Each structure stands twice: as C-alpha cells, then as structure tokens.
JSON list of C-alpha atoms in Angstrom, two decimals:
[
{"chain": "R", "resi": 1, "resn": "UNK", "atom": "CA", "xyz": [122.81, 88.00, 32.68]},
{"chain": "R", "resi": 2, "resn": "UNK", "atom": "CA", "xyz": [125.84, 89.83, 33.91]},
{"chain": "R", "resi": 3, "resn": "UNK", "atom": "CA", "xyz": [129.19, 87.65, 34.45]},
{"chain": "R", "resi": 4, "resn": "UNK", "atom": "CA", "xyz": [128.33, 88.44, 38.34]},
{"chain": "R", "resi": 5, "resn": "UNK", "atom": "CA", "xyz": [125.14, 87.01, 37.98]},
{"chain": "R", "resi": 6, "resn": "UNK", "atom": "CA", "xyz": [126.36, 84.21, 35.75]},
{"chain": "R", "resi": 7, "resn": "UNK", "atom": "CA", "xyz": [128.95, 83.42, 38.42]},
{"chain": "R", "resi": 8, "resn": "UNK", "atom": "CA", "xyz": [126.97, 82.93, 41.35]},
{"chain": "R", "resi": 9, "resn": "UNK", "atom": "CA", "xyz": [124.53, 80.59, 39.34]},
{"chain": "R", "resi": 10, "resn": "UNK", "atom": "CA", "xyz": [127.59, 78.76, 38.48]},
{"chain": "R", "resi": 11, "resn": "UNK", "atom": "CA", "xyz": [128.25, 78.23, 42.43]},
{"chain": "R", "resi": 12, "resn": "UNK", "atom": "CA", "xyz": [125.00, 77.06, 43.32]},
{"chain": "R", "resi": 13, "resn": "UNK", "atom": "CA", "xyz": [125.08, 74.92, 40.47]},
{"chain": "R", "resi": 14, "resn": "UNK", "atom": "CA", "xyz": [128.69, 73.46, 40.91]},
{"chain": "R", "resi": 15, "resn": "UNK", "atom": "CA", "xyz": [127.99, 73.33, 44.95]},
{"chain": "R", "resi": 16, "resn": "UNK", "atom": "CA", "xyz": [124.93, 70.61, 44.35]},
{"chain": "R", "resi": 17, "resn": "UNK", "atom": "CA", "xyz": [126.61, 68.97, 41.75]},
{"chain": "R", "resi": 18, "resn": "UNK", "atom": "CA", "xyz": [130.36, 68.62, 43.89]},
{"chain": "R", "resi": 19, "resn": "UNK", "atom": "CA", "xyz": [129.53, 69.70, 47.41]},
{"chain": "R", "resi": 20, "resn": "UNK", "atom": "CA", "xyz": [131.97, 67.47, 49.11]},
{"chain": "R", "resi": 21, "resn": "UNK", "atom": "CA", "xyz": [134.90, 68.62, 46.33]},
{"chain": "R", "resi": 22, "resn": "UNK", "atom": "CA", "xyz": [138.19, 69.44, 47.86]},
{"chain": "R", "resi": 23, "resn": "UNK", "atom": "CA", "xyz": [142.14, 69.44, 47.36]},
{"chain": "R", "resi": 24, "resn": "UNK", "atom": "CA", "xyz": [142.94, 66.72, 44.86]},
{"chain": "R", "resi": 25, "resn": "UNK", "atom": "CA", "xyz": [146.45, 66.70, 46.34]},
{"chain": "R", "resi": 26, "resn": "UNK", "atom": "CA", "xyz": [146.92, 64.33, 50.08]},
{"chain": "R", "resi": 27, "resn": "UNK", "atom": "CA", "xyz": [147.98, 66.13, 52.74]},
{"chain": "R", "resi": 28, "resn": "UNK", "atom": "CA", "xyz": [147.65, 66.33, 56.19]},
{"chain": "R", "resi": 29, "resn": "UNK", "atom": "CA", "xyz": [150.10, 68.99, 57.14]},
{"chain": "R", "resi": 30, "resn": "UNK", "atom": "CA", "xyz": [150.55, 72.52, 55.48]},
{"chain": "R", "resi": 31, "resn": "UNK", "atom": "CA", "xyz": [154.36, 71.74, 54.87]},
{"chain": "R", "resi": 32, "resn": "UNK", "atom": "CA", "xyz": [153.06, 68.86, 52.90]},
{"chain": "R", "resi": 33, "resn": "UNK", "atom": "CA", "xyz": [151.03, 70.76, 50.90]},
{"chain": "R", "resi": 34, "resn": "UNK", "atom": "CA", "xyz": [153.78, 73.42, 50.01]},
{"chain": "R", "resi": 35, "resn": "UNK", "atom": "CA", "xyz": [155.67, 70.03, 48.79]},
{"chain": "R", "resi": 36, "resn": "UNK", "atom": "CA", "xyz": [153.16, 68.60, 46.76]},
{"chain": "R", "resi": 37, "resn": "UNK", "atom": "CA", "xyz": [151.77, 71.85, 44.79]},
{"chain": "R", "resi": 38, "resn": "UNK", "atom": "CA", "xyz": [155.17, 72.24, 44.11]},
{"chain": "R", "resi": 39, "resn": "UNK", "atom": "CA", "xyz": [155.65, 68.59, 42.52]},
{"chain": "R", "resi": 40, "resn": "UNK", "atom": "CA", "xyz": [152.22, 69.14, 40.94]},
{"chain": "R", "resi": 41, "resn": "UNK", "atom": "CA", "xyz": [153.39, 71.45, 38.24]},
{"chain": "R", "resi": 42, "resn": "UNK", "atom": "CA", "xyz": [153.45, 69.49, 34.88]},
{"chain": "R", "resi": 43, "resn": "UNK", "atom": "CA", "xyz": [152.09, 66.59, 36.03]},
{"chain": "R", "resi": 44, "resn": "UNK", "atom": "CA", "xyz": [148.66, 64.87, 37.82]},
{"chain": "R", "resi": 45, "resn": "UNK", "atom": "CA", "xyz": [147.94, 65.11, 41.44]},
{"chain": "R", "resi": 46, "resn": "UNK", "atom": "CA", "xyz": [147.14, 61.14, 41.52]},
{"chain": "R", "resi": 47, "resn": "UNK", "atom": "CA", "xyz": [150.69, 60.72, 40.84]},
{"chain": "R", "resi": 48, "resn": "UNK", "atom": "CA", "xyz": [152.08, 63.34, 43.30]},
{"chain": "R", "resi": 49, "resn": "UNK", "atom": "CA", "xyz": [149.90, 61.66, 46.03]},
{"chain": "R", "resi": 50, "resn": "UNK", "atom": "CA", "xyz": [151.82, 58.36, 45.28]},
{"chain": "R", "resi": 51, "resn": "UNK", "atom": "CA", "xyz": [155.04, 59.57, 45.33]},
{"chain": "R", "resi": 52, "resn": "UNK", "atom": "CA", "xyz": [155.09, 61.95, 48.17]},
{"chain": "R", "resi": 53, "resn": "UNK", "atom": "CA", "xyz": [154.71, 58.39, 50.17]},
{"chain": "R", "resi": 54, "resn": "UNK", "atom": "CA", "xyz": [158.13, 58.04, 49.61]},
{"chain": "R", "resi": 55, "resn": "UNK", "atom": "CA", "xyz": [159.49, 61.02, 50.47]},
{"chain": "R", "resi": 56, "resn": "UNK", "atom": "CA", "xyz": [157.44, 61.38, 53.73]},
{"chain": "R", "resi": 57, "resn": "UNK", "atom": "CA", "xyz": [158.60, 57.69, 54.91]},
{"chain": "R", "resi": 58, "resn": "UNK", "atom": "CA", "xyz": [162.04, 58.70, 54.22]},
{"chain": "R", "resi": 59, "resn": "UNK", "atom": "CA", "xyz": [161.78, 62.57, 55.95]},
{"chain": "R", "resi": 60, "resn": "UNK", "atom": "CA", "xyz": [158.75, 62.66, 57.83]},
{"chain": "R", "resi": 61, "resn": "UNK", "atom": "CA", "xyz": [159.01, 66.41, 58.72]},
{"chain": "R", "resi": 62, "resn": "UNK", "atom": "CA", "xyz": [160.81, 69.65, 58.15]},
{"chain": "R", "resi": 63, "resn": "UNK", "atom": "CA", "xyz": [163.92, 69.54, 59.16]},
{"chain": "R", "resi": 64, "resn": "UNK", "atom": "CA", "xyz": [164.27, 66.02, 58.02]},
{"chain": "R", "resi": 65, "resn": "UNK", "atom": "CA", "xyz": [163.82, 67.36, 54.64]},
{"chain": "R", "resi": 66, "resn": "UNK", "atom": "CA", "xyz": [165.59, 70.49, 55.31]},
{"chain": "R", "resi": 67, "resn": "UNK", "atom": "CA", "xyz": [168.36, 68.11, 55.77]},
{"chain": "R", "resi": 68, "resn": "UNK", "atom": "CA", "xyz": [168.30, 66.02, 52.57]},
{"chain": "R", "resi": 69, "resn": "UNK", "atom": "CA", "xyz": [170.53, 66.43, 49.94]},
{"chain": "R", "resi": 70, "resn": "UNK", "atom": "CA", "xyz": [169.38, 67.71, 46.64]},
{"chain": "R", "resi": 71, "resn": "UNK", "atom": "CA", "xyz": [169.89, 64.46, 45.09]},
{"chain": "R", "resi": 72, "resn": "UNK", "atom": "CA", "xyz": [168.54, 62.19, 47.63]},
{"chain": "R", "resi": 73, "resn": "UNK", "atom": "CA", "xyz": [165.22, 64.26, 46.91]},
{"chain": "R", "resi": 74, "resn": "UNK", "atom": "CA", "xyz": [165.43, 64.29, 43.25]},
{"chain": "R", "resi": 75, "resn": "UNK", "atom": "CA", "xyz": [165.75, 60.61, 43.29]},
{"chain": "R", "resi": 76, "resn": "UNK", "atom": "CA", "xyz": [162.60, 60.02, 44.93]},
{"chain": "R", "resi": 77, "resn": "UNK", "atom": "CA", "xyz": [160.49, 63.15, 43.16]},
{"chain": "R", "resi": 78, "resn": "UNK", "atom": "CA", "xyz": [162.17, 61.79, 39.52]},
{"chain": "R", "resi": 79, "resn": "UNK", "atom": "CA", "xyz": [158.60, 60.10, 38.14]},
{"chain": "R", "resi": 80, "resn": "UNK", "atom": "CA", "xyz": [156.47, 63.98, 39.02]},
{"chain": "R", "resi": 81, "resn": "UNK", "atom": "CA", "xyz": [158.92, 65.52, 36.26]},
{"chain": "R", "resi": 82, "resn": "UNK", "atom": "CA", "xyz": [161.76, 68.51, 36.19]},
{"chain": "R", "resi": 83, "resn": "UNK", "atom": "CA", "xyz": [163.20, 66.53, 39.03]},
{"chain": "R", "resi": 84, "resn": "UNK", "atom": "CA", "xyz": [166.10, 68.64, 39.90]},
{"chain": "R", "resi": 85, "resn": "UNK", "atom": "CA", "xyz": [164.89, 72.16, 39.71]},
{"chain": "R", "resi": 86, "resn": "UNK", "atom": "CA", "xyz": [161.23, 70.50, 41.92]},
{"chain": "R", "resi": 87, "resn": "UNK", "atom": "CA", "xyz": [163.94, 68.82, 44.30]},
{"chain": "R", "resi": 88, "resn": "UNK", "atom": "CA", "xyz": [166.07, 72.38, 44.52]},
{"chain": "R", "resi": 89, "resn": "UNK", "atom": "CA", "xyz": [162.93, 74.38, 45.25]},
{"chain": "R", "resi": 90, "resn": "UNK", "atom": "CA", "xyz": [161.77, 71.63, 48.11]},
{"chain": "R", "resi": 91, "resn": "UNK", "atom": "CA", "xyz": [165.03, 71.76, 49.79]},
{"chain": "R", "resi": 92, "resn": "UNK", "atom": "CA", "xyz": [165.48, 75.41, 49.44]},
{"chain": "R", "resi": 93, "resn": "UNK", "atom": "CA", "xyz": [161.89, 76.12, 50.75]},
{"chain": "R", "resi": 94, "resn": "UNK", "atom": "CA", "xyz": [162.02, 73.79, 53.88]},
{"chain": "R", "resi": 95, "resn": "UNK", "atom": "CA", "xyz": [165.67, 74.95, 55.11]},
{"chain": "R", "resi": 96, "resn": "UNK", "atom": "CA", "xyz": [163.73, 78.61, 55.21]},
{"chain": "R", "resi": 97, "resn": "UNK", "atom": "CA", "xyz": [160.83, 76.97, 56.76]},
{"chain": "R", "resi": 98, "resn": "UNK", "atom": "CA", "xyz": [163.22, 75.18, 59.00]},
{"chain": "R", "resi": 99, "resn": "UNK", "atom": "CA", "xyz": [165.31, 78.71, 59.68]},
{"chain": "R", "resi": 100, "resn": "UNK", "atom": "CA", "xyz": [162.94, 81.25, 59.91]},
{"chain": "R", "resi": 101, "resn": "UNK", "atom": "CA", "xyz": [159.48, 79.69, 60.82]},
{"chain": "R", "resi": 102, "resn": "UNK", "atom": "CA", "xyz": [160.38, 77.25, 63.26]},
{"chain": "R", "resi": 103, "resn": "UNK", "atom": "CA", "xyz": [159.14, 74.47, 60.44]},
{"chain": "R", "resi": 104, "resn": "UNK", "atom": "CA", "xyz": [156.06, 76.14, 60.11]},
{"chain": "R", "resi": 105, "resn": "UNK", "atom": "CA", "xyz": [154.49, 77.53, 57.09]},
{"chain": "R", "resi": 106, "resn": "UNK", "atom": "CA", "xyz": [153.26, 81.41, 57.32]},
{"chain": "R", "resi": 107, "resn": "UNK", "atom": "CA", "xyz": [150.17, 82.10, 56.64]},
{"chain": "R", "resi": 108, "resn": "UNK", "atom": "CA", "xyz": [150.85, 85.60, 55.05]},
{"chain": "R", "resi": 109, "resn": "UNK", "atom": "CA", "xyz": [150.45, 85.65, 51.06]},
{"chain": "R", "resi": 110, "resn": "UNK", "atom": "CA", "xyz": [153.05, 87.56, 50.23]},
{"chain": "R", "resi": 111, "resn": "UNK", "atom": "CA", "xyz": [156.01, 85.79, 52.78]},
{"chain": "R", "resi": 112, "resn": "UNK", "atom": "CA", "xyz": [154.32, 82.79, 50.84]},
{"chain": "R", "resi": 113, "resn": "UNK", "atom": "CA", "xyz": [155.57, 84.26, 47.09]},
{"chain": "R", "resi": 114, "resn": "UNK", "atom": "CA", "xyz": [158.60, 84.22, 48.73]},
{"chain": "R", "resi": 115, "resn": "UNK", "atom": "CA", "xyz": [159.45, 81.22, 49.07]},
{"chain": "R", "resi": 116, "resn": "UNK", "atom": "CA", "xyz": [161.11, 79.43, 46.26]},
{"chain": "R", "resi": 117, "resn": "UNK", "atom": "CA", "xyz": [158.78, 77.30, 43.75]},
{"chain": "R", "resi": 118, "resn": "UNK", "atom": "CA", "xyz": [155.82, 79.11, 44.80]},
{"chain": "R", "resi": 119, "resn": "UNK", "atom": "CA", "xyz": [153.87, 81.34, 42.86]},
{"chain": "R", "resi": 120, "resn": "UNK", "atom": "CA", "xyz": [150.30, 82.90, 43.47]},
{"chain": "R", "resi": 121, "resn": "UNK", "atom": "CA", "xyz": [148.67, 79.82, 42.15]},
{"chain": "R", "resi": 122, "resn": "UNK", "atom": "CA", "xyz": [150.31, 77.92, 44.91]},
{"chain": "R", "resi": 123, "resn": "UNK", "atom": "CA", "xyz": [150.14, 80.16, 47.75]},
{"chain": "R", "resi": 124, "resn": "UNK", "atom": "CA", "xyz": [146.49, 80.89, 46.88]},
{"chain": "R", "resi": 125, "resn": "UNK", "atom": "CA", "xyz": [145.90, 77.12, 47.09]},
{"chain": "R", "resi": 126, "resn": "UNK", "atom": "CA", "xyz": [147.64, 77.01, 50.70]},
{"chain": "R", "resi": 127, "resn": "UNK", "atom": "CA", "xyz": [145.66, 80.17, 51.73]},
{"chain": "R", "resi": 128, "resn": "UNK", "atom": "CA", "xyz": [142.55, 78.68, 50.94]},
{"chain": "R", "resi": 129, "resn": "UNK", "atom": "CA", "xyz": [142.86, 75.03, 52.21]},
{"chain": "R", "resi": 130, "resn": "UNK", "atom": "CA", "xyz": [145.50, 76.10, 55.56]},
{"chain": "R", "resi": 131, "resn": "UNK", "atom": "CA", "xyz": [144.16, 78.90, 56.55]},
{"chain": "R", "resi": 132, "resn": "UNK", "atom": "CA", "xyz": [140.83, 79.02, 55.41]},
{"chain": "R", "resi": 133, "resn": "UNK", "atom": "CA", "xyz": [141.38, 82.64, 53.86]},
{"chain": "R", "resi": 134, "resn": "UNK", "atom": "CA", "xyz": [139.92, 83.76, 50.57]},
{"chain": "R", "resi": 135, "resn": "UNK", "atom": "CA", "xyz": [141.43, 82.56, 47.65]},
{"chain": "R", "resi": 136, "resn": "UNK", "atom": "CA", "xyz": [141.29, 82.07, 43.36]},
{"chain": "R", "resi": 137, "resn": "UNK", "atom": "CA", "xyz": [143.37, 79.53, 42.75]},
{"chain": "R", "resi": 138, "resn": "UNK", "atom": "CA", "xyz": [143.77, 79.81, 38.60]},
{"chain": "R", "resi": 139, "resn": "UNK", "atom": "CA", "xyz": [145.09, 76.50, 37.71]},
{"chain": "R", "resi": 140, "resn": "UNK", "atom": "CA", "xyz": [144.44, 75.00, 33.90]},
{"chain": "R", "resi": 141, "resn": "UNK", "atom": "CA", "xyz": [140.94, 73.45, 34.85]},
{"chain": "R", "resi": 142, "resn": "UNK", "atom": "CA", "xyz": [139.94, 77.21, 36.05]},
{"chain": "R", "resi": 143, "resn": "UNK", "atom": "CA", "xyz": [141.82, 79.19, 32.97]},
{"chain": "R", "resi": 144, "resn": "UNK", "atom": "CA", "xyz": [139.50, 76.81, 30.58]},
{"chain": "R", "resi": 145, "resn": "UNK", "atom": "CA", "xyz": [136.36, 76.68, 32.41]},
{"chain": "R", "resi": 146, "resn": "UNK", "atom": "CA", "xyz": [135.77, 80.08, 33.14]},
{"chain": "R", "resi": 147, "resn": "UNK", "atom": "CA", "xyz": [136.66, 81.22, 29.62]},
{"chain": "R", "resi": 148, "resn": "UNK", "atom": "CA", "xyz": [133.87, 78.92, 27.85]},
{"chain": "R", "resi": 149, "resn": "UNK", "atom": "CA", "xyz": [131.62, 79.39, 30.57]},
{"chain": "R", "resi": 150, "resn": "UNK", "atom": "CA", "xyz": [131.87, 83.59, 30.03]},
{"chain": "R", "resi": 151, "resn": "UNK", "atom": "CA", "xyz": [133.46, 84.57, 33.77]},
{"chain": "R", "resi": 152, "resn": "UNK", "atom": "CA", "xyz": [136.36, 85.99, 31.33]},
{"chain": "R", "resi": 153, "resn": "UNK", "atom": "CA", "xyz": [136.42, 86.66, 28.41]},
{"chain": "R", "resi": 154, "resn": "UNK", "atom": "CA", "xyz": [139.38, 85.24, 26.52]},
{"chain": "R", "resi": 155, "resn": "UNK", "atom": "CA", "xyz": [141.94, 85.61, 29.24]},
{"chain": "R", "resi": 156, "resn": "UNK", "atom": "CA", "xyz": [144.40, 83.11, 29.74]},
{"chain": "R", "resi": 157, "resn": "UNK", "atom": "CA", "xyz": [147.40, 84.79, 31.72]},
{"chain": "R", "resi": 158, "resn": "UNK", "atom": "CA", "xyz": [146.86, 83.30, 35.56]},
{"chain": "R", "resi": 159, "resn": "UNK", "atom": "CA", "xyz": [146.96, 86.61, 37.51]},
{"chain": "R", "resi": 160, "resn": "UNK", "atom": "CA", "xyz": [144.90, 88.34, 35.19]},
{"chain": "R", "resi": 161, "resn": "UNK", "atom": "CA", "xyz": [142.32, 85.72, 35.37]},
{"chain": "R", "resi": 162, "resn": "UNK", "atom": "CA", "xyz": [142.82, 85.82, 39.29]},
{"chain": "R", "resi": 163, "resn": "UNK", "atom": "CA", "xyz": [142.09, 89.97, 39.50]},
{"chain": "R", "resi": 164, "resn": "UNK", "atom": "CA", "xyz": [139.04, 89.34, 37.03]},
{"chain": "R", "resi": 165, "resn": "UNK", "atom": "CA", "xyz": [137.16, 86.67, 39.41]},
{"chain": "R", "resi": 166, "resn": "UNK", "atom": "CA", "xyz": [138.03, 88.31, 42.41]},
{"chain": "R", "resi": 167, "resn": "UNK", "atom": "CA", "xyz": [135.91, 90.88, 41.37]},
{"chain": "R", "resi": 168, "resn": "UNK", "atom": "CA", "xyz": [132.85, 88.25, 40.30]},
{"chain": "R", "resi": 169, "resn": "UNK", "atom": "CA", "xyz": [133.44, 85.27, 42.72]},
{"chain": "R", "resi": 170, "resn": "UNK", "atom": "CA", "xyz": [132.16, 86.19, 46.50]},
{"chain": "R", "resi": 171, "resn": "UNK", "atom": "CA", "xyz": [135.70, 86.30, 48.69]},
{"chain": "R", "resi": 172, "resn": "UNK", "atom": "CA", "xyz": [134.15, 83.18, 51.03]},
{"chain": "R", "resi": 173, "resn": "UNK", "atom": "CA", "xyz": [133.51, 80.51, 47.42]},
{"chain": "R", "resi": 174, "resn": "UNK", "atom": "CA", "xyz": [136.67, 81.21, 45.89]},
{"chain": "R", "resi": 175, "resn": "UNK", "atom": "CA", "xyz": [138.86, 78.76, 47.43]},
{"chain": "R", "resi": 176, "resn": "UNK", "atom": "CA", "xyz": [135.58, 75.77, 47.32]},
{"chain": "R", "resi": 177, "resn": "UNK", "atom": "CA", "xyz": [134.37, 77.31, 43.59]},
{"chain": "R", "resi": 178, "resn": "UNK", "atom": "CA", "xyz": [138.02, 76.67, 42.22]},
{"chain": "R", "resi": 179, "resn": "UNK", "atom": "CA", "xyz": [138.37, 73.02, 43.25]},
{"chain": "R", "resi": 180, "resn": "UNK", "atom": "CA", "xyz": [134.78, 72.13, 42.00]},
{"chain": "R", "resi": 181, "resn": "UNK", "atom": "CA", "xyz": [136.04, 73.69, 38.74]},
{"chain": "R", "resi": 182, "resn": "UNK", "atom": "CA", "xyz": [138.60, 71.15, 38.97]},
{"chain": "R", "resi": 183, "resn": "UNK", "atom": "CA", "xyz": [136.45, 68.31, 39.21]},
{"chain": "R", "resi": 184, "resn": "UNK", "atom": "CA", "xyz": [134.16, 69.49, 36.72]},
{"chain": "R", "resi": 185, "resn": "UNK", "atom": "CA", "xyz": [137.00, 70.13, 34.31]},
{"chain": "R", "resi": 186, "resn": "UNK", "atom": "CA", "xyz": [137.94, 66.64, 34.65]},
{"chain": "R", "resi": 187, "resn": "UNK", "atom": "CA", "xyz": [134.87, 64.46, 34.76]},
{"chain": "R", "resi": 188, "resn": "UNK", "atom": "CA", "xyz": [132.59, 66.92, 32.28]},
{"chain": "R", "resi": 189, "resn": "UNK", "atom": "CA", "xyz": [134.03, 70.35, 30.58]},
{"chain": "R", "resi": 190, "resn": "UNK", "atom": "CA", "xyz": [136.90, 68.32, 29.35]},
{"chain": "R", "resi": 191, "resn": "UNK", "atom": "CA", "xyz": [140.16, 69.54, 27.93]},
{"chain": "R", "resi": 192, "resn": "UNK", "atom": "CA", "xyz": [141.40, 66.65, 25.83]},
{"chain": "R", "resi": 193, "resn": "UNK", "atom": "CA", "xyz": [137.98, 65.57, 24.57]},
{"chain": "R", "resi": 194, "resn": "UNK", "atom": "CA", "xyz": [134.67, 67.34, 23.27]},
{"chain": "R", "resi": 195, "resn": "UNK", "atom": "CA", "xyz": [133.24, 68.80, 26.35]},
{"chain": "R", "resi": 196, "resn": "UNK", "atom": "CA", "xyz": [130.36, 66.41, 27.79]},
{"chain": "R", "resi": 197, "resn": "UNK", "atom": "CA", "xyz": [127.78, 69.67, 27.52]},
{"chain": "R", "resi": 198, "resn": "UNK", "atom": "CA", "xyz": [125.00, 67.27, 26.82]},
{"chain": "R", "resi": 199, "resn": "UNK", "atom": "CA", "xyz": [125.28, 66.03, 30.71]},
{"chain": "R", "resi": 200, "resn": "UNK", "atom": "CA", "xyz": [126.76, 69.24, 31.83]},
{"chain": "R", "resi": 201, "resn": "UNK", "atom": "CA", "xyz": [124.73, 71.25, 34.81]},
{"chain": "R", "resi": 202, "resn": "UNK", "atom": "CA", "xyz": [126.17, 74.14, 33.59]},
{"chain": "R", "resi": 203, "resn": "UNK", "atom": "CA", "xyz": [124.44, 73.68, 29.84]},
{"chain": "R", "resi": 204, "resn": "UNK", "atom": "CA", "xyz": [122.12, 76.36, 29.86]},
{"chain": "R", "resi": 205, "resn": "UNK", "atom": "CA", "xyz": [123.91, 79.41, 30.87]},
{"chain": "R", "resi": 206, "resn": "UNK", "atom": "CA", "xyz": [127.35, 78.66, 29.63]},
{"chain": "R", "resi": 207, "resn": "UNK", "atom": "CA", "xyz": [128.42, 80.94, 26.48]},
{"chain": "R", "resi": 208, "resn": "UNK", "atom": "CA", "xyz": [130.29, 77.90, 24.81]},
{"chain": "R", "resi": 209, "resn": "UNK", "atom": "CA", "xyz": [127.67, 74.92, 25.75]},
{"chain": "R", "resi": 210, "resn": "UNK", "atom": "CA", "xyz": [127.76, 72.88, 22.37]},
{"chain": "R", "resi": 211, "resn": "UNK", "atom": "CA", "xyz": [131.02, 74.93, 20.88]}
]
C-alpha cells in the first residue's frame, strides 16, 4: 500500500467514524477565531472556549478590542497561559485588523502569516474553517498520528509535515481529515496513554497498531 493509498483509506475510515468532527475551538466570527487559535497555543481548546466568554462580553468586536489595553487583555486571557506575549499578539493583530481591513480578517494565506501570533498552523486553520479553502492544519494530534499511522515517516517539524501531506491528502479533505485526526488523537491514538489500537478503526493498516 503506498502512503497515498494508505491516506485515502484513512479518510474514509476517519469520515464514518467522525463525520460530524469540526473546530474544537467556539467561534462564530473569523476575528474570533484568529483570537482563540492564538490563546490555544500551550493549552486545551475547552479552556480557551471558556475564557474567550470573558473577553467577548467585555469587547464584543474589533475595534473594541483594538482598543483595550494590553493589560486589561492579559488579565482576562491569564488562565490560557504566556498571558502577556498572547495578550500583545491579540491587541497587535486586531488594531491591524481594525486599520487596514476594516475589522475584517483577509482571507489571503500569506497577509494571514502576517499578522502577529499567527503562524501557518493558524492561518491554515482559518483558511480551512473561514473560507472554506484547502488546508493541513499540523497541530500535535496530526504530527503524532500521521507518524504511527505511516503518512510520514518520522517527521516532526510542522511545515515539513504540512508539504509531505499536501502531496498525499486530496486538497478538498485536508481541512475535515485534520480535525478528525484531532478527535481521534484524543478519544483513541492517545498521546499520554498506550494508544487504544485494540478499538481503533484504523488497526489494520496503521504501521504502529500495537507499538
């Protein structure tokens, strides 16, 4: 079986075992996103989804939040971890926003990168859910699965990882294969326990089933 091969048998698989999986993170405007994958680094999206409450009763859009002090954020964003450099990237990123999008967020990947806290992991993840473009988004859960399952072969460096499924993963599943990787990394191919192989739908054809 070739890793292309593999990989689409993975996606049917994953699709019948997950098929309504989405963003972990709550959102219901891209500017929300861009906040919370930024909060997300270092820590779980359950608690980002609590705490963003917060900050969204407080500044409830763009230029409310554009307008914030440093601080006042940091207070708020404090339990998600690296407080101050998370609340310095929010404020920085929603003045531009504010400045030179009219509050919205572009939908190009590279004025994404561009934008301070955001890296291709990030804007990948806003391409994908946003604007419905094609997207890898190589978070931990990704890195680990695709490496035991043989998409990669020992290749842990994000963007690497990224340019090697782009070439295996059909442009239109990357976005919906990456966030079933995430719940399958959670509930089944675990990283902080024995992997679960024995109920995993993925058993048979993965290279590390049983490792």
């Amino acid at each position: 079986m070739t890793k292309k091969q593999r990989a689409l048998e993975v996606i049917e698989r994953l699709k019948k075992e997950y098929p309504d999986a989405g963003c972990t993170l709550d959102y219901d405007q891209a500017w929300k996103l861009l906040v919370s994958v930024r909060l997300a680094a270092q820590c779980t999206d359950a608690r980002v989804n609590v705490v963003v409450e917060g900050l969204y009763d407080k500044y409830p859009n763009v230029a409310a939040l554009a307008d914030a002090s440093v601080d006042d954020i940091e207070a708020i964003v404090r339990p998600c971890g690296l407080g101050r450099s998370k609340a310095r990237d929010i404020s920085a990123c929603m003045k531009i926003l504010r400045d030179e999008y009219d509050g919205k967020v572009p939908g190009d990947f590279d004025a994404l990168l561009k934008l301070p806290g955001v890296g291709r992991k990030s804007a990948n993840l806003i391409m994908g859910d946003v604007f419905g473009k094609p997207a890898i988004v190589t978070d931990t859960h990704c890195i680990r699965l695709v490496n035991r399952i043989g998409l990669v072969d020992g290749i842990k460096e994000p963007k690497k990882v990224e340019m090697a499924l782009w070439k295996i993963i059909p442009p239109e599943e990357g976005s919906d294969f990456c966030h079933r990787l995430v719940y399958h990394g959670r509930d089944v191919c675990t990283a902080r326990t024995i992997p679960h192989c024995d109920v995993c739908c993925l058993a048979d054809i993965c290279k590390k089933a049983g490792v």
